[in-house]
Amino acid sequence: MDFRFELIMDYLPFFLRGTLYTIGISLLGILFGTILGLLIGLGKMMKNKILAFPFLLYISFFRGTPFIVQIFIIHFGVVPAIIGTTNGIAAGIIGLSLNAAAYIAEIFRAGIQSIDRGQMEAARSLGMNHVQAMRYIILPQAFKRMIPPLGNEFIVLLKESAITALVAVPEIMYWGRAFQGQYYRVWEPYLTAAFIYFILTLTLSYLLSRLEKRLATE
Amino acid sequence: MIKVEKLKKSFGANEVLKDINASIKQQEVVVVIGPSGSGKSTFLRCLNLLESITGGHVFIEGIDITAKTTDINKIRAEVGMVFQQFNLFPHKTVLDNIMLSPIKVKKIDPAKAKEKALELLRKVGLEEKADAFPDSLSGGQKQRVAIARALAMEPKIMLFDEPTSALDPEMVGEVLEVMKQLAKEGMTMVVVTHEMGFAREVGDRVLFMDGGYIVEENVPHELFDNPQHERTKAFLSKVL
Ligand SMILES: Nc1ncnc2c1ncn2[C@@H]1O[C@H](COP(=O)(O)OP(=O)(O)OP(=O)(O)O)[C@@H](O)[C@H]1O
Ligand SMILES: [Mg+2]
């Protein structure tokens, strides 16, 4: 097998720029997905079953359909309906955020419900209102327990971001496909892409494990 | 100080409190005893609305706490509660456990809140544990911190739900000692406990609950030495 490093070198600037896009849309997906996930998780936990239902539906839909279907709906349907034209990067970020939010909502719910009921009762008995009790007592404890599953979800999201290549987000996989199309080569583009993703996920899991250790000793 | 009228509480179809009437005067120490499942905890938890009330009324200093217009957080800030399982906040130091509510709820200046918290820790004999985390404390120490935490809100009433039941026997004394001290200082207290010695020594009145009713109430020596109802007799013969 001849492996042509010089072609990789040729494409390296594109891969590097693609890497920045991958990191960028992943970080935005994590950020918005986490905020949205917290809200949706809280929504699903509402005592009123009717009010909680839309949140339940949201979570079921995004967990029960393939990501590639979701992103096509957003790219070809939702985004044009809002801004009048397609926009791959917007669709990518929205898709990743909405999809991650469903999983993160469940992580939040599980984390919050894992905190002993007595904690909420003690906080309330001290005169704190529900919001104060959540903010000072429940969420800080729940958050620690959420870190490992959240970390997993972030890694999943980083890998899923490759699918946004299909809506023309110029990230790593997009350049891999362009590379293949231009030179009719398979090993060079996709091994390079795999290598970059691998470095990214390794770095992310290293950072997460450090955060976990730091919080554990606090 | 506290007046309970025709209080009812059901969990679904299970009616746990059937018709509770009681009144508790200022500075009074009322001990609640009764068999397991008789509704003692539920009764106590209704007094600060940790349980929603199904029927009847609870008045605290003349205010109907079940009324829609009542600010329940304000009432709760004036009614301290100590739990069997301590329920300290594990992610906060002892000092922060005590200071948090005064600062966040009562908006007290943090420096003043700290001073007050240290004073309370001194009172329960745990000043040197101010910076420790709850996990590093013994059960008795945890419960004393929990008492200090409730006192930091300067409550008018303190509710205790079996405060010594989760403790190793050798630690029961230190917690009861703190409670006795509080009673001496004139705190109004409602205490659910199996510590009959404490009830006799510190209680002004004992309520015996069974099956969702207050079956009998009296001053301690009368209730213990001369119970009137069969059910009280049966219960006391088992625990004394
Ligand atoms: N949150 C709840 N949901 C449903 N049932 C409950 C709840 N809390 C208490 N009960 C029921 O109410 C009854 C009285 O409970 P409660 O805890 O008040 O009894 P208790 O006198 O404090 O007993 P113990 O001495 O065991 O603490 C029990 O039958 C219990 O199963
Ligand atoms: Mg109980």
CSV table of N, CA, C and O in Angstrom, one decimal, chain B residues 182-227:
chain,number,residue,atom,x,y,z
B,182,LEU,N,-31.4,24.4,75.8
B,182,LEU,CA,-32.3,25.2,75.1
B,182,LEU,C,-33.7,25.4,75.8
B,182,LEU,O,-34.2,26.5,75.9
B,183,ALA,N,-34.1,24.3,76.3
B,183,ALA,CA,-35.4,24.3,77.1
B,183,ALA,C,-35.3,25.3,78.3
B,183,ALA,O,-36.2,26.1,78.5
B,184,LYS,N,-34.2,25.2,78.9
B,184,LYS,CA,-33.9,26.0,80.1
B,184,LYS,C,-33.9,27.5,79.7
B,184,LYS,O,-34.4,28.3,80.5
B,185,GLU,N,-33.4,27.8,78.5
B,185,GLU,CA,-33.4,29.2,78.1
B,185,GLU,C,-34.8,29.7,77.6
B,185,GLU,O,-34.9,30.8,77.2
B,186,GLY,N,-35.7,28.8,77.7
B,186,GLY,CA,-37.1,29.2,77.4
B,186,GLY,C,-37.6,29.0,75.9
B,186,GLY,O,-38.6,29.6,75.5
B,187,MET,N,-36.8,28.2,75.2
B,187,MET,CA,-37.3,27.9,73.8
B,187,MET,C,-38.6,27.1,73.8
B,187,MET,O,-38.7,26.2,74.6
B,188,THR,N,-39.5,27.5,72.9
B,188,THR,CA,-40.7,26.6,72.7
B,188,THR,C,-40.3,25.4,71.9
B,188,THR,O,-39.7,25.6,70.8
B,189,MET,N,-40.6,24.2,72.4
B,189,MET,CA,-40.1,23.1,71.6
B,189,MET,C,-41.2,22.0,71.5
B,189,MET,O,-41.9,21.7,72.4
B,190,VAL,N,-41.2,21.4,70.3
B,190,VAL,CA,-42.0,20.2,70.1
B,190,VAL,C,-41.1,19.0,69.8
B,190,VAL,O,-40.3,19.2,68.8
B,191,VAL,N,-41.0,18.0,70.6
B,191,VAL,CA,-40.0,17.0,70.4
B,191,VAL,C,-40.7,15.6,70.3
B,191,VAL,O,-41.4,15.1,71.2
B,192,VAL,N,-40.5,15.0,69.1
B,192,VAL,CA,-40.8,13.6,69.0
B,192,VAL,C,-39.6,12.7,69.4
B,192,VAL,O,-38.5,12.9,68.9
B,193,THR,N,-39.8,11.9,70.4
B,193,THR,CA,-38.7,11.1,70.9
B,193,THR,C,-39.1,9.8,71.6
B,193,THR,O,-40.3,9.7,72.0
B,194,HIS,N,-38.2,8.9,71.6
B,194,HIS,CA,-38.4,7.7,72.4
B,194,HIS,C,-37.6,7.8,73.7
B,194,HIS,O,-37.6,6.8,74.5
B,195,GLU,N,-37.0,8.9,74.0
B,195,GLU,CA,-36.2,9.1,75.2
B,195,GLU,C,-37.1,9.5,76.3
B,195,GLU,O,-37.4,10.7,76.6
B,196,MET,N,-37.7,8.5,77.0
B,196,MET,CA,-38.7,8.8,78.1
B,196,MET,C,-38.0,9.5,79.2
B,196,MET,O,-38.7,10.3,79.9
B,197,GLY,N,-36.8,9.3,79.5
B,197,GLY,CA,-36.1,10.0,80.5
B,197,GLY,C,-36.1,11.5,80.3
B,197,GLY,O,-36.4,12.4,81.1
B,198,PHE,N,-35.8,11.9,79.0
B,198,PHE,CA,-35.8,13.3,78.6
B,198,PHE,C,-37.3,13.8,78.7
B,198,PHE,O,-37.4,15.0,79.2
B,199,ALA,N,-38.3,13.1,78.3
B,199,ALA,CA,-39.6,13.5,78.4
B,199,ALA,C,-40.0,13.9,79.8
B,199,ALA,O,-40.6,14.9,80.1
B,200,ARG,N,-39.6,13.0,80.7
B,200,ARG,CA,-40.0,13.2,82.1
B,200,ARG,C,-39.3,14.4,82.7
B,200,ARG,O,-39.9,15.2,83.4
B,201,GLU,N,-38.0,14.5,82.4
B,201,GLU,CA,-37.2,15.6,83.0
B,201,GLU,C,-37.4,16.9,82.4
B,201,GLU,O,-37.5,17.9,83.1
B,202,VAL,N,-37.6,17.0,81.1
B,202,VAL,CA,-37.6,18.3,80.4
B,202,VAL,C,-39.0,18.7,80.0
B,202,VAL,O,-39.4,19.9,79.9
B,203,GLY,N,-39.8,17.7,79.7
B,203,GLY,CA,-41.2,17.9,79.1
B,203,GLY,C,-42.1,18.6,80.1
B,203,GLY,O,-42.1,18.3,81.2
B,204,ASP,N,-42.9,19.6,79.5
B,204,ASP,CA,-43.9,20.2,80.3
B,204,ASP,C,-45.2,19.4,80.1
B,204,ASP,O,-46.1,19.3,81.0
B,205,ARG,N,-45.3,18.8,79.0
B,205,ARG,CA,-46.5,18.0,78.6
B,205,ARG,C,-46.1,16.9,77.7
B,205,ARG,O,-45.2,17.1,76.9
B,206,VAL,N,-46.8,15.8,77.7
B,206,VAL,CA,-46.5,14.7,76.8
B,206,VAL,C,-47.8,14.4,76.0
B,206,VAL,O,-48.9,14.3,76.6
B,207,LEU,N,-47.7,14.3,74.7
B,207,LEU,CA,-48.8,13.9,73.9
B,207,LEU,C,-48.6,12.5,73.5
B,207,LEU,O,-47.5,12.1,72.9
B,208,PHE,N,-49.6,11.6,73.7
B,208,PHE,CA,-49.5,10.2,73.1
B,208,PHE,C,-50.3,10.1,71.9
B,208,PHE,O,-51.5,10.3,72.0
B,209,MET,N,-49.7,9.8,70.8
B,209,MET,CA,-50.4,9.6,69.5
B,209,MET,C,-50.6,8.2,69.2
B,209,MET,O,-49.7,7.4,69.4
B,210,ASP,N,-51.7,7.8,68.6
B,210,ASP,CA,-51.9,6.5,68.1
B,210,ASP,C,-53.0,6.6,67.0
B,210,ASP,O,-54.0,7.2,67.2
B,211,GLY,N,-52.7,5.9,65.9
B,211,GLY,CA,-53.8,5.8,64.8
B,211,GLY,C,-54.2,7.1,64.3
B,211,GLY,O,-55.4,7.2,63.8
B,212,GLY,N,-53.4,8.1,64.3
B,212,GLY,CA,-53.8,9.4,63.7
B,212,GLY,C,-54.6,10.4,64.7
B,212,GLY,O,-55.0,11.4,64.2
B,213,TYR,N,-54.6,10.0,65.9
B,213,TYR,CA,-55.2,10.8,66.9
B,213,TYR,C,-54.3,11.1,68.1
B,213,TYR,O,-53.4,10.3,68.3
B,214,ILE,N,-54.5,12.2,68.8
B,214,ILE,CA,-53.8,12.4,70.1
B,214,ILE,C,-54.7,11.7,71.1
B,214,ILE,O,-55.8,12.1,71.4
B,215,VAL,N,-54.3,10.5,71.6
B,215,VAL,CA,-55.2,9.7,72.4
B,215,VAL,C,-55.2,10.2,73.8
B,215,VAL,O,-56.2,10.2,74.5
B,216,GLU,N,-54.1,10.7,74.3
B,216,GLU,CA,-54.0,11.2,75.7
B,216,GLU,C,-52.9,12.2,75.8
B,216,GLU,O,-51.9,12.1,75.1
B,217,GLU,N,-53.1,13.2,76.6
B,217,GLU,CA,-52.0,14.1,76.9
B,217,GLU,C,-52.1,14.6,78.4
B,217,GLU,O,-53.2,14.7,79.0
B,218,ASN,N,-50.9,14.8,78.9
B,218,ASN,CA,-50.9,15.1,80.3
B,218,ASN,C,-49.4,15.6,80.7
B,218,ASN,O,-48.5,15.5,79.8
B,219,VAL,N,-49.3,16.0,81.9
B,219,VAL,CA,-47.9,16.3,82.4
B,219,VAL,C,-47.2,15.0,82.4
B,219,VAL,O,-47.8,13.9,82.7
B,220,PRO,N,-45.9,15.0,82.3
B,220,PRO,CA,-45.1,13.7,82.1
B,220,PRO,C,-45.4,12.7,83.3
B,220,PRO,O,-45.7,11.5,83.0
B,221,HIS,N,-45.3,13.1,84.5
B,221,HIS,CA,-45.4,12.1,85.5
B,221,HIS,C,-46.8,11.4,85.6
B,221,HIS,O,-46.9,10.3,85.8
B,222,GLU,N,-47.8,12.2,85.3
B,222,GLU,CA,-49.1,11.7,85.3
B,222,GLU,C,-49.3,10.7,84.1
B,222,GLU,O,-49.8,9.6,84.3
B,223,LEU,N,-48.8,11.1,82.9
B,223,LEU,CA,-49.0,10.3,81.8
B,223,LEU,C,-48.2,8.9,81.9
B,223,LEU,O,-48.7,7.9,81.6
B,224,PHE,N,-47.0,9.1,82.4
B,224,PHE,CA,-46.2,7.9,82.5
B,224,PHE,C,-46.6,7.0,83.7
B,224,PHE,O,-46.6,5.8,83.6
B,225,ASP,N,-47.0,7.6,84.8
B,225,ASP,CA,-47.2,6.8,86.0
B,225,ASP,C,-48.7,6.4,86.2
B,225,ASP,O,-49.0,5.5,86.9
B,226,ASN,N,-49.5,7.2,85.5
B,226,ASN,CA,-50.9,6.9,85.7
B,226,ASN,C,-51.7,7.1,84.4
B,226,ASN,O,-52.6,7.9,84.3
B,227,PRO,N,-51.3,6.3,83.4
B,227,PRO,CA,-52.0,6.5,82.1
B,227,PRO,C,-53.5,6.1,82.2
B,227,PRO,O,-53.8,5.1,82.9
